PDB file of C-alpha atoms in Angstrom:
ATOM      1  CA  MET M 259     167.243 130.213 130.725  1.00  0.00           C
ATOM      2  CA  LYS M 260     163.898 129.463 129.130  1.00  0.00           C
ATOM      3  CA  ILE M 261     161.191 132.097 129.509  1.00  0.00           C
ATOM      4  CA  ASN M 262     157.880 130.479 130.393  1.00  0.00           C
ATOM      5  CA  LEU M 263     155.211 133.055 129.658  1.00  0.00           C
ATOM      6  CA  LYS M 264     152.716 133.593 132.477  1.00  0.00           C
ATOM      7  CA  SER M 265     154.634 131.126 134.690  1.00  0.00           C
ATOM      8  CA  GLY M 266     158.199 132.311 135.251  1.00  0.00           C
ATOM      9  CA  ALA M 267     161.654 131.561 133.871  1.00  0.00           C
ATOM     10  CA  GLY M 268     163.910 128.528 134.049  1.00  0.00           C
ATOM     11  CA  GLU M 269     163.110 126.682 137.253  1.00  0.00           C
ATOM     12  CA  LEU M 270     161.470 129.737 138.788  1.00  0.00           C
ATOM     13  CA  LEU M 271     157.705 129.896 139.117  1.00  0.00           C
ATOM     14  CA  PHE M 272     155.680 132.915 140.130  1.00  0.00           C
ATOM     15  CA  GLY M 273     154.523 132.460 143.706  1.00  0.00           C
ATOM     16  CA  MET M 274     157.721 130.880 145.051  1.00  0.00           C
ATOM     17  CA  LYS M 275     158.917 132.087 148.436  1.00  0.00           C
ATOM     18  CA  GLU M 276     162.487 133.074 149.192  1.00  0.00           C
ATOM     19  CA  LYS M 277     163.323 129.628 150.603  1.00  0.00           C
ATOM     20  CA  ASP M 278     162.039 127.951 147.419  1.00  0.00           C
ATOM     21  CA  VAL M 279     164.248 130.140 145.222  1.00  0.00           C
ATOM     22  CA  LYS M 280     167.273 129.585 147.477  1.00  0.00           C
ATOM     23  CA  ALA M 281     166.711 125.820 147.179  1.00  0.00           C
ATOM     24  CA  VAL M 282     167.130 126.212 143.399  1.00  0.00           C
ATOM     25  CA  TYR M 283     169.800 128.940 143.054  1.00  0.00           C
ATOM     26  CA  GLY M 284     171.330 129.259 146.519  1.00  0.00           C
ATOM     27  CA  GLU M 285     171.954 132.544 148.283  1.00  0.00           C
ATOM     28  CA  PRO M 286     171.671 135.662 146.117  1.00  0.00           C
ATOM     29  CA  ASP M 287     174.767 137.764 145.442  1.00  0.00           C
ATOM     30  CA  ARG M 288     172.910 140.773 146.752  1.00  0.00           C
ATOM     31  CA  GLN M 289     169.653 141.307 148.603  1.00  0.00           C
ATOM     32  CA  PHE M 290     167.851 144.534 149.494  1.00  0.00           C
ATOM     33  CA  LYS M 291     164.427 146.102 149.988  1.00  0.00           C
ATOM     34  CA  ASP M 292     162.989 148.593 147.537  1.00  0.00           C
ATOM     35  CA  ASP M 293     160.895 151.655 148.400  1.00  0.00           C
ATOM     36  CA  ASP M 294     157.745 149.481 148.653  1.00  0.00           C
ATOM     37  CA  LYS M 295     159.473 147.104 151.115  1.00  0.00           C
ATOM     38  CA  ASN M 296     159.572 144.343 148.501  1.00  0.00           C
ATOM     39  CA  ILE M 297     162.592 142.040 148.781  1.00  0.00           C
ATOM     40  CA  ILE M 298     164.928 142.040 145.775  1.00  0.00           C
ATOM     41  CA  TYR M 299     167.408 139.248 144.995  1.00  0.00           C
ATOM     42  CA  LEU M 300     170.254 139.696 142.510  1.00  0.00           C
ATOM     43  CA  TYR M 301     172.066 136.717 140.990  1.00  0.00           C
ATOM     44  CA  ASN M 302     175.091 138.087 139.153  1.00  0.00           C
ATOM     45  CA  ASP M 303     176.082 134.934 137.259  1.00  0.00           C
ATOM     46  CA  LYS M 304     172.528 134.474 135.977  1.00  0.00           C
ATOM     47  CA  LYS M 305     172.018 138.216 135.313  1.00  0.00           C
ATOM     48  CA  LEU M 306     168.750 137.902 137.156  1.00  0.00           C
ATOM     49  CA  ARG M 307     166.756 140.230 139.412  1.00  0.00           C
ATOM     50  CA  LEU M 308     163.865 138.763 141.400  1.00  0.00           C
ATOM     51  CA  THR M 309     161.190 140.691 143.295  1.00  0.00           C
ATOM     52  CA  PHE M 310     159.261 139.169 146.192  1.00  0.00           C
ATOM     53  CA  TYR M 311     156.145 141.256 146.855  1.00  0.00           C
ATOM     54  CA  GLN M 312     155.765 142.401 150.467  1.00  0.00           C
ATOM     55  CA  ASP M 313     151.977 142.749 150.179  1.00  0.00           C
ATOM     56  CA  GLU M 314     151.688 139.184 148.804  1.00  0.00           C
ATOM     57  CA  ASP M 315     153.468 137.420 151.689  1.00  0.00           C
ATOM     58  CA  PHE M 316     156.810 137.794 149.887  1.00  0.00           C
ATOM     59  CA  ARG M 317     155.944 135.647 146.870  1.00  0.00           C
ATOM     60  CA  LEU M 318     158.020 135.898 143.703  1.00  0.00           C
ATOM     61  CA  GLY M 319     156.042 138.233 141.461  1.00  0.00           C
ATOM     62  CA  TYR M 320     158.526 139.853 139.094  1.00  0.00           C
ATOM     63  CA  ILE M 321     161.598 138.670 137.184  1.00  0.00           C
ATOM     64  CA  ILE M 322     164.079 140.782 135.225  1.00  0.00           C
ATOM     65  CA  ILE M 323     166.517 138.906 132.988  1.00  0.00           C
ATOM     66  CA  SER M 324     169.496 140.182 131.024  1.00  0.00           C
ATOM     67  CA  ASN M 325     171.167 136.788 130.628  1.00  0.00           C
ATOM     68  CA  PRO M 326     172.418 136.329 127.036  1.00  0.00           C
ATOM     69  CA  SER M 327     171.366 132.667 127.058  1.00  0.00           C
ATOM     70  CA  SER M 328     167.704 133.558 127.678  1.00  0.00           C
ATOM     71  CA  GLU M 329     165.298 131.903 125.247  1.00  0.00           C
ATOM     72  CA  LEU M 330     161.717 132.441 124.205  1.00  0.00           C
ATOM     73  CA  PHE M 331     160.056 129.985 121.827  1.00  0.00           C
ATOM     74  CA  GLY M 332     163.439 128.259 121.409  1.00  0.00           C
ATOM     75  CA  SER M 333     165.230 131.413 120.214  1.00  0.00           C
ATOM     76  CA  LYS M 334     167.805 133.593 121.941  1.00  0.00           C
ATOM     77  CA  ILE M 335     166.456 137.011 122.886  1.00  0.00           C
ATOM     78  CA  ILE M 336     169.157 139.188 124.450  1.00  0.00           C
ATOM     79  CA  GLY M 337     171.257 141.022 121.865  1.00  0.00           C
ATOM     80  CA  GLU M 338     168.824 140.282 119.033  1.00  0.00           C
ATOM     81  CA  ALA M 339     167.187 142.955 116.873  1.00  0.00           C
ATOM     82  CA  TRP M 340     163.736 143.982 118.089  1.00  0.00           C
ATOM     83  CA  GLU M 341     162.276 143.426 114.612  1.00  0.00           C
ATOM     84  CA  LYS M 342     163.373 139.774 114.723  1.00  0.00           C
ATOM     85  CA  ILE M 343     161.960 139.263 118.237  1.00  0.00           C
ATOM     86  CA  GLU M 344     158.714 141.041 117.388  1.00  0.00           C
ATOM     87  CA  ASP M 345     158.318 138.734 114.379  1.00  0.00           C
ATOM     88  CA  LEU M 346     159.029 135.690 116.582  1.00  0.00           C
ATOM     89  CA  CYS M 347     156.382 136.856 119.051  1.00  0.00           C
ATOM     90  CA  ASN M 348     153.844 137.499 116.277  1.00  0.00           C
ATOM     91  CA  GLN M 349     154.413 133.990 114.888  1.00  0.00           C
ATOM     92  CA  ASN M 350     153.607 132.638 118.341  1.00  0.00           C
ATOM     93  CA  GLY M 351     150.427 134.635 118.907  1.00  0.00           C
ATOM     94  CA  ILE M 352     151.826 137.629 120.805  1.00  0.00           C
ATOM     95  CA  LYS M 353     150.792 140.547 118.643  1.00  0.00           C
ATOM     96  CA  ASP M 354     149.847 143.585 120.687  1.00  0.00           C
ATOM     97  CA  PHE M 355     152.660 145.687 122.121  1.00  0.00           C
ATOM     98  CA  GLU M 356     152.467 149.068 123.779  1.00  0.00           C
ATOM     99  CA  LYS M 357     155.610 151.117 123.161  1.00  0.00           C
ATOM    100  CA  GLU M 358     157.051 153.500 125.713  1.00  0.00           C
ATOM    101  CA  SER M 359     160.321 155.366 125.232  1.00  0.00           C
ATOM    102  CA  PHE M 360     162.729 156.577 127.912  1.00  0.00           C
ATOM    103  CA  ASP M 361     165.844 158.342 126.654  1.00  0.00           C
ATOM    104  CA  THR M 362     167.624 155.690 124.543  1.00  0.00           C
ATOM    105  CA  VAL M 363     165.472 152.745 125.629  1.00  0.00           C
ATOM    106  CA  ASP M 364     162.177 151.623 124.099  1.00  0.00           C
ATOM    107  CA  ASN M 365     159.965 149.301 126.137  1.00  0.00           C
ATOM    108  CA  TYR M 366     157.570 146.976 124.312  1.00  0.00           C
ATOM    109  CA  PHE M 367     154.890 145.692 126.677  1.00  0.00           C
ATOM    110  CA  ASN M 368     152.383 142.895 126.105  1.00  0.00           C
ATOM    111  CA  GLU M 369     149.801 142.918 128.888  1.00  0.00           C
ATOM    112  CA  ASP M 370     148.220 139.518 128.169  1.00  0.00           C
ATOM    113  CA  ASN M 371     151.538 137.818 128.926  1.00  0.00           C
ATOM    114  CA  TRP M 372     152.907 140.571 131.204  1.00  0.00           C
ATOM    115  CA  ILE M 373     156.219 140.741 129.376  1.00  0.00           C
ATOM    116  CA  ILE M 374     158.322 143.802 128.611  1.00  0.00           C
ATOM    117  CA  PHE M 375     161.176 143.827 126.128  1.00  0.00           C
ATOM    118  CA  ASN M 376     163.703 146.586 126.869  1.00  0.00           C
ATOM    119  CA  VAL M 377     165.313 147.634 123.585  1.00  0.00           C
ATOM    120  CA  GLU M 378     168.283 149.948 123.143  1.00  0.00           C
ATOM    121  CA  TYR M 379     170.001 150.682 119.833  1.00  0.00           C
ATOM    122  CA  ASP M 380     167.462 148.310 118.248  1.00  0.00           C
ATOM    123  CA  GLU M 381     168.675 145.343 120.358  1.00  0.00           C
ATOM    124  CA  VAL M 382     166.848 143.621 123.195  1.00  0.00           C
ATOM    125  CA  ILE M 383     168.887 144.269 126.342  1.00  0.00           C
ATOM    126  CA  LYS M 384     166.535 143.025 129.056  1.00  0.00           C
ATOM    127  CA  ILE M 385     163.272 141.146 129.585  1.00  0.00           C
ATOM    128  CA  GLU M 386     160.816 141.803 132.386  1.00  0.00           C
ATOM    129  CA  LEU M 387     158.206 139.234 133.394  1.00  0.00           C
ATOM    130  CA  GLY M 388     155.388 139.710 135.874  1.00  0.00           C
ATOM    131  CA  ALA M 389     152.926 137.360 137.500  1.00  0.00           C
ATOM    132  CA  ILE M 390     149.525 137.387 135.808  1.00  0.00           C
ATOM    133  CA  ILE M 391     146.450 138.820 137.535  1.00  0.00           C
ATOM    134  CA  ASN M 392     143.324 136.699 137.027  1.00  0.00           C
ATOM    135  CA  ARG M 393     139.681 137.663 136.487  1.00  0.00           C
ATOM    136  CA  ASP M 394     139.147 137.895 140.250  1.00  0.00           C
ATOM    137  CA  ASP M 395     141.844 140.615 140.341  1.00  0.00           C
ATOM    138  CA  GLU M 396     144.212 138.287 142.216  1.00  0.00           C
ATOM    139  CA  PHE M 397     147.635 136.967 141.270  1.00  0.00           C
ATOM    140  CA  ASP M 398     147.572 133.639 139.443  1.00  0.00           C
ATOM    141  CA  TRP M 399     150.390 131.980 141.381  1.00  0.00           C
ATOM    142  CA  LYS M 400     151.923 129.070 139.473  1.00  0.00           C
ATOM    143  CA  PHE M 401     153.969 127.619 142.344  1.00  0.00           C
ATOM    144  CA  LYS M 402     152.036 125.154 144.437  1.00  0.00           C
ATOM    145  CA  PRO M 403     154.011 124.212 147.578  1.00  0.00           C
TER     146      PRO M 403
END
């Protein structure tokens, strides 16, 4: 699954509604609401978690990927050493990361692209992508129905 910075991943675009995602991937393996009443879809075979924001008319606003075939800039990400991925990002203009540590996991966040690399034991284990907020303080939805 190709990560498309600021837009989504694979065939998914930020701003899709549930029906649009189901048209691409079918019914999720699991569906539930979080504490904020957002709708969460889990696709086990794709190792994908999708969040549809309740306060944004249930548009797709957040994607979490742990699929080993995930790619960024043509390179595999999951299972790779953080140093290698950080270098790949730097070569492609993504240079500023904020680091936060939780127990054994380090999160490397780049706000301009709203991407978080979850790293454990020096290997990327998960990628989190969020929809971008524009200058008007609104989501920059990429999906145009």
